[in-house]
GROMACS .gro file of C-alpha atoms in nm:
model
  219
    1MET     CA    1   5.936   3.455   5.690
    2PRO     CA    2   6.018   3.438   5.320
    3ASP     CA    3   6.383   3.428   5.202
    4THR     CA    4   6.332   3.763   5.033
    5PRO     CA    5   6.162   4.065   5.206
    6ALA     CA    6   5.794   4.075   5.162
    7SER     CA    7   5.692   4.356   4.909
    8ILE     CA    8   5.434   4.612   5.025
    9LEU     CA    9   5.232   4.849   4.827
   10LEU     CA   10   5.087   5.149   5.033
   11ILE     CA   11   4.762   5.312   4.893
   12ASP     CA   12   4.657   5.613   5.122
   13ASP     CA   13   4.593   5.970   5.029
   14HIS     CA   14   4.776   6.116   5.325
   15PRO     CA   15   5.126   6.179   5.236
   16LEU     CA   16   5.241   6.211   5.612
   17LEU     CA   17   5.104   5.876   5.691
   18ARG     CA   18   5.266   5.696   5.393
   19GLN     CA   19   5.603   5.861   5.483
   20GLY     CA   20   5.565   5.750   5.853
   21ILE     CA   21   5.494   5.383   5.747
   22LYS     CA   22   5.772   5.384   5.493
   23GLN     CA   23   6.009   5.497   5.773
   24LEU     CA   24   5.894   5.223   5.995
   25ILE     CA   25   5.905   4.939   5.736
   26GLY     CA   26   6.266   5.074   5.639
   27MET     CA   27   6.385   4.969   5.956
   28GLU     CA   28   6.300   4.606   5.904
   29ASP     CA   29   6.465   4.350   5.701
   30ASP     CA   30   6.201   4.122   5.611
   31VAL     CA   31   5.963   4.364   5.462
   32GLN     CA   32   5.987   4.644   5.212
   33VAL     CA   33   5.772   4.917   5.045
   34ALA     CA   34   5.771   4.835   4.676
   35GLY     CA   35   5.559   5.130   4.580
   36GLU     CA   36   5.303   5.394   4.685
   37ALA     CA   37   4.996   5.549   4.545
   38SER     CA   38   4.772   5.860   4.674
   39ASN     CA   39   4.453   5.741   4.527
   40GLY     CA   40   4.256   5.445   4.408
   41ALA     CA   41   4.307   5.454   4.039
   42ASP     CA   42   4.683   5.498   4.081
   43GLY     CA   43   4.666   5.215   4.334
   44ILE     CA   44   4.500   4.983   4.110
   45ARG     CA   45   4.743   5.036   3.821
   46LYS     CA   46   5.051   5.001   4.062
   47ALA     CA   47   4.898   4.681   4.209
   48THR     CA   48   4.874   4.530   3.870
   49GLU     CA   49   5.220   4.637   3.769
   50LEU     CA   50   5.399   4.542   4.102
   51GLU     CA   51   5.213   4.233   4.201
   52PRO     CA   52   5.336   4.293   4.568
   53ASP     CA   53   5.284   4.040   4.841
   54LEU     CA   54   5.081   4.270   5.050
   55ILE     CA   55   4.878   4.583   4.983
   56LEU     CA   56   4.789   4.827   5.278
   57LEU     CA   57   4.476   4.994   5.153
   58ASP     CA   58   4.306   5.311   5.316
   59LEU     CA   59   3.934   5.294   5.334
   60ASN     CA   60   3.833   5.661   5.321
   61MET     CA   61   3.970   5.819   5.012
   62PRO     CA   62   3.816   6.071   4.781
   63GLU     CA   63   3.666   5.969   4.428
   64MET     CA   64   3.726   5.598   4.488
   65ASN     CA   65   3.708   5.456   4.819
   66GLY     CA   66   3.895   5.167   4.952
   67ILE     CA   67   3.595   4.918   4.923
   68GLU     CA   68   3.580   5.005   4.543
   69VAL     CA   69   3.938   4.967   4.507
   70LEU     CA   70   3.949   4.628   4.675
   71ARG     CA   71   3.650   4.492   4.467
   72THR     CA   72   3.833   4.605   4.137
   73LEU     CA   73   4.151   4.440   4.232
   74ARG     CA   74   3.982   4.107   4.319
   75ASP     CA   75   3.774   4.145   4.006
   76GLN     CA   76   4.086   4.178   3.801
   77GLY     CA   77   4.244   3.877   3.973
   78VAL     CA   78   4.511   4.043   4.171
   79ALA     CA   79   4.618   3.793   4.419
   80SER     CA   80   4.813   4.015   4.659
   81ARG     CA   81   4.728   3.996   5.022
   82ILE     CA   82   4.509   4.306   5.081
   83VAL     CA   83   4.493   4.465   5.435
   84ILE     CA   84   4.243   4.758   5.500
   85PHE     CA   85   4.404   5.041   5.712
   86THR     CA   86   4.160   5.293   5.858
   87VAL     CA   87   4.019   5.480   6.143
   88SER     CA   88   3.666   5.329   6.124
   89ASP     CA   89   3.592   5.064   6.360
   90HIS     CA   90   3.225   5.019   6.247
   91GLU     CA   91   3.090   4.685   6.202
   92ASP     CA   92   2.947   4.766   5.847
   93ASP     CA   93   3.283   4.874   5.718
   94VAL     CA   94   3.454   4.566   5.861
   95VAL     CA   95   3.209   4.327   5.707
   96ALA     CA   96   3.188   4.500   5.362
   97ALA     CA   97   3.570   4.479   5.347
   98LEU     CA   98   3.572   4.126   5.424
   99ARG     CA   99   3.300   4.051   5.179
  100ALA     CA  100   3.490   4.240   4.907
  101GLY     CA  101   3.790   4.027   4.958
  102ALA     CA  102   4.011   4.169   5.220
  103ASP     CA  103   4.267   3.969   5.399
  104GLY     CA  104   4.263   4.179   5.703
  105TYR     CA  105   4.152   4.498   5.879
  106LEU     CA  106   4.373   4.714   6.100
  107LEU     CA  107   4.307   5.032   6.273
  108LYS     CA  108   4.534   5.339   6.238
  109ASP     CA  109   4.552   5.414   6.599
  110MET     CA  110   4.748   5.092   6.681
  111GLU     CA  111   5.104   5.109   6.816
  112PRO     CA  112   5.375   5.120   6.552
  113GLU     CA  113   5.543   4.823   6.670
  114ASP     CA  114   5.210   4.623   6.668
  115MET     CA  115   5.123   4.736   6.309
  116ILE     CA  116   5.469   4.607   6.180
  117GLY     CA  117   5.419   4.282   6.346
  118GLU     CA  118   5.076   4.249   6.192
  119LEU     CA  119   5.211   4.335   5.851
  120LYS     CA  120   5.465   4.071   5.875
  121GLN     CA  121   5.194   3.812   5.966
  122ALA     CA  122   4.978   3.943   5.678
  123ALA     CA  123   5.268   3.905   5.428
  124VAL     CA  124   5.304   3.528   5.497
  125GLY     CA  125   4.931   3.444   5.476
  126LYS     CA  126   4.770   3.519   5.822
  127MET     CA  127   4.456   3.694   5.849
  128VAL     CA  128   4.521   4.013   6.050
  129ILE     CA  129   4.238   4.180   6.259
  130SER     CA  130   4.299   4.447   6.518
  131ASP     CA  131   4.222   4.300   6.859
  132ARG     CA  132   3.909   4.511   6.945
  133LEU     CA  133   3.749   4.419   6.631
  134THR     CA  134   3.772   4.042   6.659
  135THR     CA  135   3.471   3.975   6.859
  136LEU     CA  136   3.272   4.203   6.635
  137LEU     CA  137   3.383   4.026   6.332
  138ALA     CA  138   3.305   3.669   6.459
  139GLN     CA  139   2.964   3.776   6.563
  140ALA     CA  140   2.893   3.938   6.208
  141LEU     CA  141   3.024   3.630   6.030
  142ARG     CA  142   2.799   3.409   6.223
  143SER     CA  143   2.486   3.631   6.173
  144GLN     CA  144   2.565   3.623   5.803
  145LYS     CA  145   2.664   3.262   5.754
  146PRO     CA  146   2.478   3.122   5.437
  147GLN     CA  147   2.220   2.838   5.477
  148PRO     CA  148   2.364   2.507   5.400
  149SER     CA  149   2.174   2.491   5.072
  150GLU     CA  150   2.324   2.820   4.975
  151GLY     CA  151   2.673   2.751   5.075
  152PRO     CA  152   2.978   2.658   4.890
  153ASN     CA  153   3.011   2.294   4.760
  154PHE     CA  154   3.333   2.142   4.871
  155ASP     CA  155   3.277   1.824   4.633
  156SER     CA  156   3.306   2.077   4.343
  157LEU     CA  157   3.661   2.115   4.384
  158THR     CA  158   3.942   1.899   4.221
  159PRO     CA  159   4.169   1.708   4.459
  160ARG     CA  160   4.446   1.954   4.415
  161GLU     CA  161   4.203   2.243   4.483
  162LYS     CA  162   4.098   2.075   4.799
  163ASP     CA  163   4.459   2.040   4.914
  164ILE     CA  164   4.518   2.397   4.853
  165LEU     CA  165   4.197   2.493   5.032
  166ARG     CA  166   4.321   2.313   5.350
  167LEU     CA  167   4.649   2.474   5.327
  168ILE     CA  168   4.477   2.821   5.295
  169ALA     CA  169   4.269   2.732   5.626
  170GLU     CA  170   4.599   2.670   5.789
  171GLY     CA  171   4.705   3.029   5.706
  172LEU     CA  172   4.967   2.935   5.444
  173SER     CA  173   5.070   3.192   5.170
  174ASN     CA  174   5.076   3.093   4.811
  175LYS     CA  175   5.455   3.088   4.819
  176MET     CA  176   5.444   2.851   5.121
  177ILE     CA  177   5.175   2.655   4.946
  178GLY     CA  178   5.366   2.618   4.645
  179ARG     CA  179   5.673   2.481   4.840
  180LYS     CA  180   5.467   2.231   5.031
  181LEU     CA  181   5.306   2.084   4.703
  182ASP     CA  182   5.619   2.124   4.489
  183ILE     CA  183   5.445   2.359   4.238
  184SER     CA  184   5.495   2.712   4.123
  185ASP     CA  185   5.351   3.027   4.286
  186GLY     CA  186   5.173   3.087   3.967
  187THR     CA  187   5.005   2.765   3.969
  188VAL     CA  188   4.899   2.792   4.333
  189LYS     CA  189   4.745   3.163   4.213
  190VAL     CA  190   4.540   2.978   3.924
  191HIS     CA  191   4.413   2.724   4.171
  192VAL     CA  192   4.306   2.974   4.419
  193LYS     CA  193   4.122   3.182   4.149
  194HIS     CA  194   3.940   2.872   4.023
  195LEU     CA  195   3.817   2.756   4.390
  196LEU     CA  196   3.708   3.098   4.480
  197LYS     CA  197   3.494   3.109   4.169
  198LYS     CA  198   3.357   2.746   4.230
  199LEU     CA  199   3.292   2.821   4.587
  200ASN     CA  200   3.143   3.160   4.521
  201LEU     CA  201   3.366   3.331   4.781
  202ARG     CA  202   3.556   3.652   4.735
  203SER     CA  203   3.875   3.611   4.946
  204ARG     CA  204   4.122   3.377   5.113
  205VAL     CA  205   3.955   3.488   5.452
  206GLU     CA  206   3.628   3.374   5.358
  207VAL     CA  207   3.767   3.040   5.222
  208ALA     CA  208   3.960   2.997   5.569
  209VAL     CA  209   3.659   3.085   5.777
  210TRP     CA  210   3.424   2.852   5.583
  211ALA     CA  211   3.668   2.571   5.587
  212VAL     CA  212   3.724   2.589   5.971
  213GLU     CA  213   3.352   2.619   6.026
  214GLU     CA  214   3.301   2.296   5.830
  215GLY     CA  215   3.591   2.119   5.974
  216LEU     CA  216   3.750   2.076   5.632
  217HIS     CA  217   4.102   2.188   5.761
  218LYS     CA  218   4.101   1.870   5.946
  219ALA     CA  219   3.999   1.640   5.652
   0.00000   0.00000   0.00000
C-alpha cells in the first residue's frame, strides 16, 4: 500500500449509503474519504479539484448518470482510478462502463469487508470486478475484441510509453510506475494520457486487457 492513505471521492445520490461507506472507510488506516458528491455535476467539479486516487461512482443517478460522468471525467483527462458501484449486474452496463473508461465494477450487495478489500486493491492500480461478473465480462470482451486491422498499434508508442504500458498490464498504479521508472507521478500521467490516445483506448483496464491478450506484458 502507498505510504500515505489513498484518497477516495464518493459520488452517489443516496446520503445513507455515502454515510455507511464513510464509516467503513473511517475504520481503515490506508484509505480515507477526501470528499463526496450527491450528483454528477458536483462530482465532476470535486474530482478535478481534489484529484483523488480513487473515485467510487454510482451508475444510476438522476440528471446525469454514472456513464455520462465517467466519460466527462476521462474526456477532461482526470487520471483517478474510477470504480462503478451499482446494483446493476446487466452485461450492457458492465461493458458500457468499461468502454467509457472505468477501472472496475462493484455491486452494492457485496459484503462490507469485501468492498473495503476491493477498494484498497483498486487504489493501488488493480482492476476490481465483483466475482459473479468476471465470467460475463471476459465473454463480453472476447466478443467485442477488434479485428487486428482495427486494433491498437504497439509500434506507435515511444520506448518510455511501451515501458509504462507493460507496467500498467502488471497492475501498477501511476505512483508505483513512477517509483519503478524514477519519474514523477505527473510525468507518468502525461505518458498514460498520450498512450491511451495513440492506442485509441479509453482506460487503463482496456490497455491491460489488450496488452495481456497480445502478450506484450511479457515483452
